[in-house]
Coordinates of C-alpha atoms and ligand atoms in Angstrom, one line a residue:
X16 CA 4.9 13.4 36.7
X17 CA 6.4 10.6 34.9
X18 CA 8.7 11.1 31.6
X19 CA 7.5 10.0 28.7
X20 CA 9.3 10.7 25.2
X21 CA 7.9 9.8 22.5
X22 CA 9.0 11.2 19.2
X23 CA 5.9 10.3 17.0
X24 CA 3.1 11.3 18.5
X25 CA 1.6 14.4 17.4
X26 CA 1.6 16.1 20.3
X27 CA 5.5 15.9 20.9
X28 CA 6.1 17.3 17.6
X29 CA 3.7 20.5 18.3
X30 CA 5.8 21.6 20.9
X31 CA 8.8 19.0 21.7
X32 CA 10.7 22.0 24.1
X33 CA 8.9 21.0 27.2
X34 CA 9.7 17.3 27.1
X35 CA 13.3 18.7 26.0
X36 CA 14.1 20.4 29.0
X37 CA 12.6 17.7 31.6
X38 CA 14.7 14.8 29.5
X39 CA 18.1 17.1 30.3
X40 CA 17.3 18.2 33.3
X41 CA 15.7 14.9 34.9
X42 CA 16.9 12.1 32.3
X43 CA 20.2 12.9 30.7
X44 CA 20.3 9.1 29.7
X45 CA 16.5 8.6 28.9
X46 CA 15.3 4.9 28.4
X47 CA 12.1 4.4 26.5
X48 CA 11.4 0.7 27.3
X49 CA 8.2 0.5 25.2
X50 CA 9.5 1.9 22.1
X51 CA 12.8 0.4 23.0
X52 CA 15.6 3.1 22.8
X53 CA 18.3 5.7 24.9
X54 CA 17.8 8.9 24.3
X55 CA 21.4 11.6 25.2
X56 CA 20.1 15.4 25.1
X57 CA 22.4 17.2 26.5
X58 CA 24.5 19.3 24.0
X59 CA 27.9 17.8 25.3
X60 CA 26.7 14.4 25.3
X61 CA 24.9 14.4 22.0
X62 CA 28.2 15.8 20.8
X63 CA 30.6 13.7 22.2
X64 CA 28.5 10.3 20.6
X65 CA 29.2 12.0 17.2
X66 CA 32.8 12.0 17.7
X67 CA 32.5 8.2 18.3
X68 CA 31.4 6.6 15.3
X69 CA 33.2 3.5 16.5
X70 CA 30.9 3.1 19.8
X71 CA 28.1 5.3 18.1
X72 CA 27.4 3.6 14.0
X73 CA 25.2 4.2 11.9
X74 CA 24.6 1.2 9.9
X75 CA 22.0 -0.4 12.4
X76 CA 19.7 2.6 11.4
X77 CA 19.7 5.9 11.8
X78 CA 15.8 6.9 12.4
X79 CA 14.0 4.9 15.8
X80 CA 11.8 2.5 13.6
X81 CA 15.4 2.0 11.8
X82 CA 13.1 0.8 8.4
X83 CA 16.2 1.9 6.3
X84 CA 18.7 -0.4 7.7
X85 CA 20.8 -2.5 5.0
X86 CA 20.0 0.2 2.4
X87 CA 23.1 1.4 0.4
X88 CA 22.7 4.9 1.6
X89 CA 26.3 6.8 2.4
X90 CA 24.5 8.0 5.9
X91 CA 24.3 4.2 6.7
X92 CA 27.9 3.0 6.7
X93 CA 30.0 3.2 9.1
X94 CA 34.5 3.7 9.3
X95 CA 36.2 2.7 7.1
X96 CA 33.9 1.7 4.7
X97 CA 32.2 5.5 5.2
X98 CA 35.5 6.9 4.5
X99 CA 35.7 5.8 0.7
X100 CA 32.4 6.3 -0.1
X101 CA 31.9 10.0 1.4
X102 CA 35.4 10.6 -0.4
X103 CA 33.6 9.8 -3.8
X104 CA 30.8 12.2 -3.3
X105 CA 32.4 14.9 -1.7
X106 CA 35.0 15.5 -4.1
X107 CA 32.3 16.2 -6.9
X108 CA 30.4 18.3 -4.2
X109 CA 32.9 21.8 -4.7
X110 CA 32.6 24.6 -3.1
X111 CA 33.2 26.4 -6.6
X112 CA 30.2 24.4 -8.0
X113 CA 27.9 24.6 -5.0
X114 CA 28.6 28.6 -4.9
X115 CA 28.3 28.5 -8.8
X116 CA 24.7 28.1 -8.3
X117 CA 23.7 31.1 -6.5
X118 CA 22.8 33.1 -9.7
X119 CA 20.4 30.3 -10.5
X120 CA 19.0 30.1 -7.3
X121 CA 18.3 34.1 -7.4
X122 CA 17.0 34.0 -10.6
X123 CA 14.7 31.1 -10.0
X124 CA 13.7 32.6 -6.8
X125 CA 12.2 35.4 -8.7
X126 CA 10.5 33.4 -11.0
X127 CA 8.9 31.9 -7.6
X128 CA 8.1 34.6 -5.7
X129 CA 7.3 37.7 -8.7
X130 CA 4.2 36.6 -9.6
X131 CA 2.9 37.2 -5.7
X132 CA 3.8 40.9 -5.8
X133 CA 0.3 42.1 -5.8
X134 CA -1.0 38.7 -4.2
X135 CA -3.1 39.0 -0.7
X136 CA -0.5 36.0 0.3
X137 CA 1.3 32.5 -1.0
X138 CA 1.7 28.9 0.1
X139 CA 5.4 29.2 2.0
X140 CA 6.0 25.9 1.5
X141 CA 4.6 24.0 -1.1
X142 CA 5.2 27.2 -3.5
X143 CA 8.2 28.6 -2.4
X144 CA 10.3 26.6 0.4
X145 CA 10.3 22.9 -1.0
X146 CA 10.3 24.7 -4.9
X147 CA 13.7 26.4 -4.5
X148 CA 15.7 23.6 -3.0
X149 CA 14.4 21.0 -5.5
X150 CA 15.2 23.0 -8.1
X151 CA 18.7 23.3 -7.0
X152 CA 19.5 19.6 -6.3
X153 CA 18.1 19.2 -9.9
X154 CA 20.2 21.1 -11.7
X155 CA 22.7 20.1 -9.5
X156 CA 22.7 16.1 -9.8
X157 CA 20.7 16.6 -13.0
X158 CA 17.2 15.4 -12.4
X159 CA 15.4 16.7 -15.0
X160 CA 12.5 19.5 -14.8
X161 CA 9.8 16.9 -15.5
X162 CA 10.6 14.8 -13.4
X163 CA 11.2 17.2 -10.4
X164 CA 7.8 17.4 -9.0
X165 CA 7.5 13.3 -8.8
X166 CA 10.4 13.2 -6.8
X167 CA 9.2 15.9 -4.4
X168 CA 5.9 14.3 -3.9
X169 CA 7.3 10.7 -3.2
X170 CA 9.6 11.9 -1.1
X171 CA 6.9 13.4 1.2
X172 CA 5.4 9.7 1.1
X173 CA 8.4 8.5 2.0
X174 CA 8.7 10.6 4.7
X175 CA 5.1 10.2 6.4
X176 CA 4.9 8.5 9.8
X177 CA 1.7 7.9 11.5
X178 CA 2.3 8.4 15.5
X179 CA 3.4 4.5 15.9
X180 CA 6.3 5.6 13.5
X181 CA 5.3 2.4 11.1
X182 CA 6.9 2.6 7.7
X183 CA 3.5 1.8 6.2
X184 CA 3.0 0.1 2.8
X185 CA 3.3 4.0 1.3
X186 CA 5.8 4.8 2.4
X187 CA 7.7 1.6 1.2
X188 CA 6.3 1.9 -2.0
X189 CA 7.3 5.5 -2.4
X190 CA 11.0 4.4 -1.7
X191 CA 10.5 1.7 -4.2
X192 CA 9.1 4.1 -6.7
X193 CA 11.9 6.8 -6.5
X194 CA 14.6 4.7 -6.5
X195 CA 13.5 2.7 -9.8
X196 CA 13.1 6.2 -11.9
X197 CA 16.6 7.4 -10.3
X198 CA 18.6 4.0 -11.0
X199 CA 16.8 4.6 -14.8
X200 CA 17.6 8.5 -14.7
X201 CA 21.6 7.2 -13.9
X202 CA 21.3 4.1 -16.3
X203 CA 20.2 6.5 -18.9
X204 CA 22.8 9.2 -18.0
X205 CA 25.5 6.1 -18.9
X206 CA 25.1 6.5 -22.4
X207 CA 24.7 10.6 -22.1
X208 CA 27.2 12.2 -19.8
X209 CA 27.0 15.7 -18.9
X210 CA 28.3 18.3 -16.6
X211 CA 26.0 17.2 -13.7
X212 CA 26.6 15.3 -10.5
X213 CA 25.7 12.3 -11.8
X214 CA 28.0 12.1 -14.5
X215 CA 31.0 12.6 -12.5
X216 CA 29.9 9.9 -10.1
X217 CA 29.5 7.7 -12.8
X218 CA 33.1 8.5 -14.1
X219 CA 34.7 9.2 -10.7
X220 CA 37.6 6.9 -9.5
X221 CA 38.5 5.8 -6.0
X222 CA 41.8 4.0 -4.6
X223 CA 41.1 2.5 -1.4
X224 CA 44.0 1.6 1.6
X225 CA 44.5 -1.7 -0.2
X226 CA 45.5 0.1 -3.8
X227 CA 42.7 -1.6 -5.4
X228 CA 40.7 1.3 -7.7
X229 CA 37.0 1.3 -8.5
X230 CA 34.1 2.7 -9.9
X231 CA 30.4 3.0 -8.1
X232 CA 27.6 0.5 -9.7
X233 CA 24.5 2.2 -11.0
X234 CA 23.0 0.5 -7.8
X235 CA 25.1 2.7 -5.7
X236 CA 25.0 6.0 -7.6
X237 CA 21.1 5.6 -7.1
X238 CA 21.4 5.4 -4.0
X239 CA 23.7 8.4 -3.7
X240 CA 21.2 10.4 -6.0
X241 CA 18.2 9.2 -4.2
X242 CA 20.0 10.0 -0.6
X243 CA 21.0 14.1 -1.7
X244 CA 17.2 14.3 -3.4
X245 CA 15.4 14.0 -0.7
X246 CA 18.2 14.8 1.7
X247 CA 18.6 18.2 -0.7
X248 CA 15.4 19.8 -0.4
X249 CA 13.0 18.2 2.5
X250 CA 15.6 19.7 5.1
X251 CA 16.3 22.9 3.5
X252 CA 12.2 23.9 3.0
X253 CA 11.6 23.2 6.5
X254 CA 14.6 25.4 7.4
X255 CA 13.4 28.3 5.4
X256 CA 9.3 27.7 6.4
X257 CA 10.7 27.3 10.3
X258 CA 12.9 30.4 9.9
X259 CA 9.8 32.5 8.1
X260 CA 7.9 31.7 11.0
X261 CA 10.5 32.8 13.5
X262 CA 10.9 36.6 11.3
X263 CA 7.3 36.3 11.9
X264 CA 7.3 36.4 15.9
X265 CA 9.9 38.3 16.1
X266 CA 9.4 41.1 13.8
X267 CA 12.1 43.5 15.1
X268 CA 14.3 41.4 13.8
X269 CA 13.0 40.8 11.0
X270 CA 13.3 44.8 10.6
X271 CA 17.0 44.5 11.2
X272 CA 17.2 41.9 8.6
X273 CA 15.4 44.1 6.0
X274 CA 17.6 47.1 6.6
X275 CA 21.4 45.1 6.8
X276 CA 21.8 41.7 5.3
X277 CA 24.9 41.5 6.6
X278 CA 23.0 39.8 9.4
X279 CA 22.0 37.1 7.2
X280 CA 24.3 34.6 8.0
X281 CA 23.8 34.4 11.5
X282 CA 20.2 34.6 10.8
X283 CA 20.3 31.4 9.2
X284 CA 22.9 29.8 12.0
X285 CA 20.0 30.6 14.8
X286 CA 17.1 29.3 12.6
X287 CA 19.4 26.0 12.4
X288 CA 19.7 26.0 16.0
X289 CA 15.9 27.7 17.2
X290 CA 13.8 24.2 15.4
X291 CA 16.3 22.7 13.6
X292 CA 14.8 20.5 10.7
X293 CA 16.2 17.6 11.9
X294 CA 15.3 16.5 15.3
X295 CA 17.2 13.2 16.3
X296 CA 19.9 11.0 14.3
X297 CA 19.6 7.6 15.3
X298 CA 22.6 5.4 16.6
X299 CA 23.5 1.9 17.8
X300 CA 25.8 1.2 20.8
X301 CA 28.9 -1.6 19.5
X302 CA 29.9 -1.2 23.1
X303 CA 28.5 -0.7 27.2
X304 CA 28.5 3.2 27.5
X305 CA 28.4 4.9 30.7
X306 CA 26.8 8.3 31.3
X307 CA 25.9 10.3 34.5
X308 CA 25.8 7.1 36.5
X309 CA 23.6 5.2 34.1
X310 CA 24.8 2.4 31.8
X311 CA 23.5 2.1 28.2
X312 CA 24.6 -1.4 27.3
X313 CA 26.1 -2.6 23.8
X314 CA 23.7 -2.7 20.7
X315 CA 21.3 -0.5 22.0
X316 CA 19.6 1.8 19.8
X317 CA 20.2 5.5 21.0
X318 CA 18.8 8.6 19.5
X319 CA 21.3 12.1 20.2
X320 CA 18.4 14.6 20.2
X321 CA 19.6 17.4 18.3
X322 CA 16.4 19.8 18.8
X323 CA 16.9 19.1 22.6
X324 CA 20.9 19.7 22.2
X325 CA 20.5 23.1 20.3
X326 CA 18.4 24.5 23.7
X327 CA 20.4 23.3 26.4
X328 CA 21.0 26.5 28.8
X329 CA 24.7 25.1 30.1
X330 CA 25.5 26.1 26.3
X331 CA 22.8 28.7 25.5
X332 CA 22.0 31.9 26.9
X333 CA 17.8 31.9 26.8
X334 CA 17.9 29.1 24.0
X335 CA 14.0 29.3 23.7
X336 CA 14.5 33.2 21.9
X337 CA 15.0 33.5 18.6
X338 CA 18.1 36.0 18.2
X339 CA 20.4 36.8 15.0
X340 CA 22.7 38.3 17.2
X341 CA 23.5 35.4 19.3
X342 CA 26.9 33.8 19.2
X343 CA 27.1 30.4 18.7
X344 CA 30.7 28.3 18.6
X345 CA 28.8 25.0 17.0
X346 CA 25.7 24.0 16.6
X347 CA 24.7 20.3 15.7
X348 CA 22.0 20.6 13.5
X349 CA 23.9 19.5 10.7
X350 CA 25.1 16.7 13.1
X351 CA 29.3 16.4 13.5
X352 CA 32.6 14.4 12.6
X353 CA 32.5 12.0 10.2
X354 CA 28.6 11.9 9.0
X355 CA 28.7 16.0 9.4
X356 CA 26.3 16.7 6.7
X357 CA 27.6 16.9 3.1
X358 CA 24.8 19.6 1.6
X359 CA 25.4 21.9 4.5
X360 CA 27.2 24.8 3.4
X361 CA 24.8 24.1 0.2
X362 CA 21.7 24.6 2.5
X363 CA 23.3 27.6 4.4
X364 CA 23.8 29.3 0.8
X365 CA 20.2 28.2 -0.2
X366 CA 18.6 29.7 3.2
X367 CA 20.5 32.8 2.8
X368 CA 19.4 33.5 -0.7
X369 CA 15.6 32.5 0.4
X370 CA 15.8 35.3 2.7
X371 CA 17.7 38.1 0.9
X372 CA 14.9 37.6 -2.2
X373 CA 11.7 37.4 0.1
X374 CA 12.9 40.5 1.8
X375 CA 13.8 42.0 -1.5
X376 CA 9.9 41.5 -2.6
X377 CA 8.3 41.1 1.3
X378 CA 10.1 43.1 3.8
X379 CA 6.7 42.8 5.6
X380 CA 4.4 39.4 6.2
X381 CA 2.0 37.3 8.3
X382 CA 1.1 34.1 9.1
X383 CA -2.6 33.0 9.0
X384 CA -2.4 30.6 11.8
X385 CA -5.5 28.7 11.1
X386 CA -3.7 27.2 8.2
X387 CA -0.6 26.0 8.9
X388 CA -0.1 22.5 9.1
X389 CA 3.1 20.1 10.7
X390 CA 4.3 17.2 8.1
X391 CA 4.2 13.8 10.1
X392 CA 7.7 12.4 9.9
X393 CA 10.1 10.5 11.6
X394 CA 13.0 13.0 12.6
X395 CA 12.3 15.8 9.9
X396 CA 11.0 18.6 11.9
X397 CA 8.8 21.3 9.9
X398 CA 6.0 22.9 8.0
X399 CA 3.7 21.1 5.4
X400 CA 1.6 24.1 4.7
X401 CA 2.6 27.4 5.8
X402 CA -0.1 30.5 4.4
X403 CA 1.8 33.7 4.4
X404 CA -0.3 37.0 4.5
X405 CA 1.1 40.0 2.4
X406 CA -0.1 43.6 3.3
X407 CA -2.6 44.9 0.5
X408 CA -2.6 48.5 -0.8
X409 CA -0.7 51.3 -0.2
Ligands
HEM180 C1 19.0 22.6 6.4 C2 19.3 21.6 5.6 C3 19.9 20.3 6.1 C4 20.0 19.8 7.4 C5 19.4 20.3 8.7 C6 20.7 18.5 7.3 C7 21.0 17.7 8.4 C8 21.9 16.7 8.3 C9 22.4 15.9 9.5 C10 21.9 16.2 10.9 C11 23.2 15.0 9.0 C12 24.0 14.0 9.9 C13 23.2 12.7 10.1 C14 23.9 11.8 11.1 O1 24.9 12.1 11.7 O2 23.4 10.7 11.2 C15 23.3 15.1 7.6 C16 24.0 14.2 6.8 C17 23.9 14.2 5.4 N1 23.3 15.2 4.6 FE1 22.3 16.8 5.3 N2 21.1 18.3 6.0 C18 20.6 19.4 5.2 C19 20.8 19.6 3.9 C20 21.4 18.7 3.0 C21 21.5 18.9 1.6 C22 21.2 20.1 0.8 C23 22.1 17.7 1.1 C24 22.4 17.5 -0.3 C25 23.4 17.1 -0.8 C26 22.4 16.8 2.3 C27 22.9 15.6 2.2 C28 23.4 14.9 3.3 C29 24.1 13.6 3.2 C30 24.5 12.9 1.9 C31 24.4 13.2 4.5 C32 25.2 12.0 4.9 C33 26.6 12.3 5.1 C34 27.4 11.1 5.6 O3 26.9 10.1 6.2 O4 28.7 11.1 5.5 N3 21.9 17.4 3.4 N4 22.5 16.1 7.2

């Protein structure tokens, strides 16, 4: 049967495993001449292309329909350029201050999941998995509570791809909307400082090779603010929805989970790796690149398939099972080298604290299947509505 890829249509992102295996197996170097792209899905390949950001950049577009090319976003430059920028960001981005938010992200948590203790069930996602993570890149850049739920809701917009992966008017207009109430959130922020993210990008400092010193526009900032809020909690509630549904189908593990939280961690390593919430990062070739007897040639657009990558069998034992146990060396779900993601150790702390408090309050749920429904996007890969049962009565 002939090989098609396709990463919009609906069908692909039920169930993209299938297609997965016959592209490594059959089409290591996949060419899609309608859509007009290379696709690399083997683990070592897909790996190997992020440790060459020189053949491999980032600024042509980093999604297939590439609708975000010659934005200002941090994901979109390439070395050297990259270098200075992620320097910026990163050095407000401390450990100490991402770890200084786990009481707040218990706390808030409760406030999220309390009120369904004597509930038949809850929305997973739209009350719990995309609340949590938006509430921490708020506090954490400094996006005010009011103006939380705008920013979620536009960034869904954004998001949304119909199966010809068209960034239609929407979605355009969404980006347009969210960046002009972030570049007035940082304009505003100018004349009030505070401890938040923000702030210190708007006072931060940076000495490039050349010795010259300089300060990010408010342009830029929005850009960075705009790139972590969407980047901030879209991911992470698809991680925690994907991973609830994986305790769900396999609930001897969940068991395990409930009883010894020490497990967590690697918990959360195999949900990255079992449907990892982002399923492709898009590339451009700057040179000819030769690959299992195939040539891909200069500026081509090539996707590395990460959700393929994460269950190739010539790195994983059974990758289709879901198994905290398993031991993993790397996974590329947060992508690698120089674009490796900034939030993840963030996300991994957000994900584990998701889990330790729905146990806490849930050590047993369902999943009424007849509800759940896939967001349309792109490369994110997750749940838009997930309807999780609780057991009633004693
Ligand atoms: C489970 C959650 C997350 C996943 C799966 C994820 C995934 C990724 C991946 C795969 C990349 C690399 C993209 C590439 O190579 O083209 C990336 C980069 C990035 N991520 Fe995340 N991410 C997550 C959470 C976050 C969070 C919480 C933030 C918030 C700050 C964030 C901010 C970024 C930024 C700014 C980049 C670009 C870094 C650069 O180009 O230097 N991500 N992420």
């Amino acid at each position: 049967m002939t090989l098609v890829y396709n990463p919009f249509t609906f069908e692909t992102q039920h169930n993209p495993y299938p297609v997965y295996t016959r592209l490594r197996d059959d089409a290591p170097v996949y060419h899609n001449l309608d859509l007009g792209f290379y696709a690399l899905s083997r683990y070592a390949d897909v790996l190997a292309a992020h440790k060459d950001p020189v053949t491999f950049v980032n600024s042509e577009g980093v999604t297939l329909e590439g609708g975000e090319k010659g934005q200002n976003f941090l994901i979109l430059k390439d070395p050297p350029e990259h270098e200075w920028h992620r320097k910026i960001v990163s050095r407000v981005f401390t450990p100490r201050r991402v770890n200084g938010l786990e009481p707040f992200m218990r706390e808030f948590c409760g406030r999220l999941l309390d009120p369904f203790v004597r509930e038949p069930g809850f929305d997973a996602v739209e009350q719990f998995s995309i609340q949590l993570p938006l509430a921490v890149i708020g506090e954490l850049l400094g996006i005010p509570e009011s103006m939380r739920q705008e920013v979620h809701h536009l960034a869904d917009r954004l998001f949304t791809r119909d199966e010809t992966g068209t960034v239609s008017e929407d979605a355009a207009a969404a980006q347009m909307q969210l960046g002009i109430l972030l570049f007035g959130l940082v304009a505003e922020r100018r004349n009030n400082l505070g401890d938040d993210v923000i702030s210190l990008l708007i006072t931060s400092e940076i000495t490039d090779d050349a010795g010259n010193t300089w300060r990010m526009s408010d342009e830029e900032i929005s850009y960075r603010v705009l790139e972590m809020a969407f980047a901030g909690h879209e991911t992470v509630a698809r991680l925690v929805a994907n991973g609830i549904v994986a305790l769900t189908w396999y609930p001897d593990q969940r068991r395990e989970l409930v009883a010894d939280r020490s497990l967590l961690p690697n918990a959360v390593e195999e949900m990255l790796r079992w449907d990892a919430p982002s399923h492709y990062q898009g590339r451009w070739t700057t040179a000819d690149v030769t690959l299992h007897g195939e040539t891909i040639p200069a500026d081509s657009r090539v996707i590395l398939v990460t959700g393929a990558a994460n269950h190739d069998d010539r790195v994983y034992t059974e990758p289709g099972l879901f198994d905290i146990h398993r031991s993993m060396d790397t996974i590329v779900s947060f992508g690698y080298g120089v674009h490796f993601c900034l939030g993840a150790s963030l996300a991994r702390l957000e994900t584990r604290v998701a889990f330790d408090e729905l146990l806490n309050r849930f050590p047993e749920f369902g999943i009424d299947e007849s509800g759940v429904e896939r967001m349309r996007s792109s490369n994110v890969r997750g749940l838009a509505k997930l309807p999780v049962v609780l057991p009633t009565g004693p």
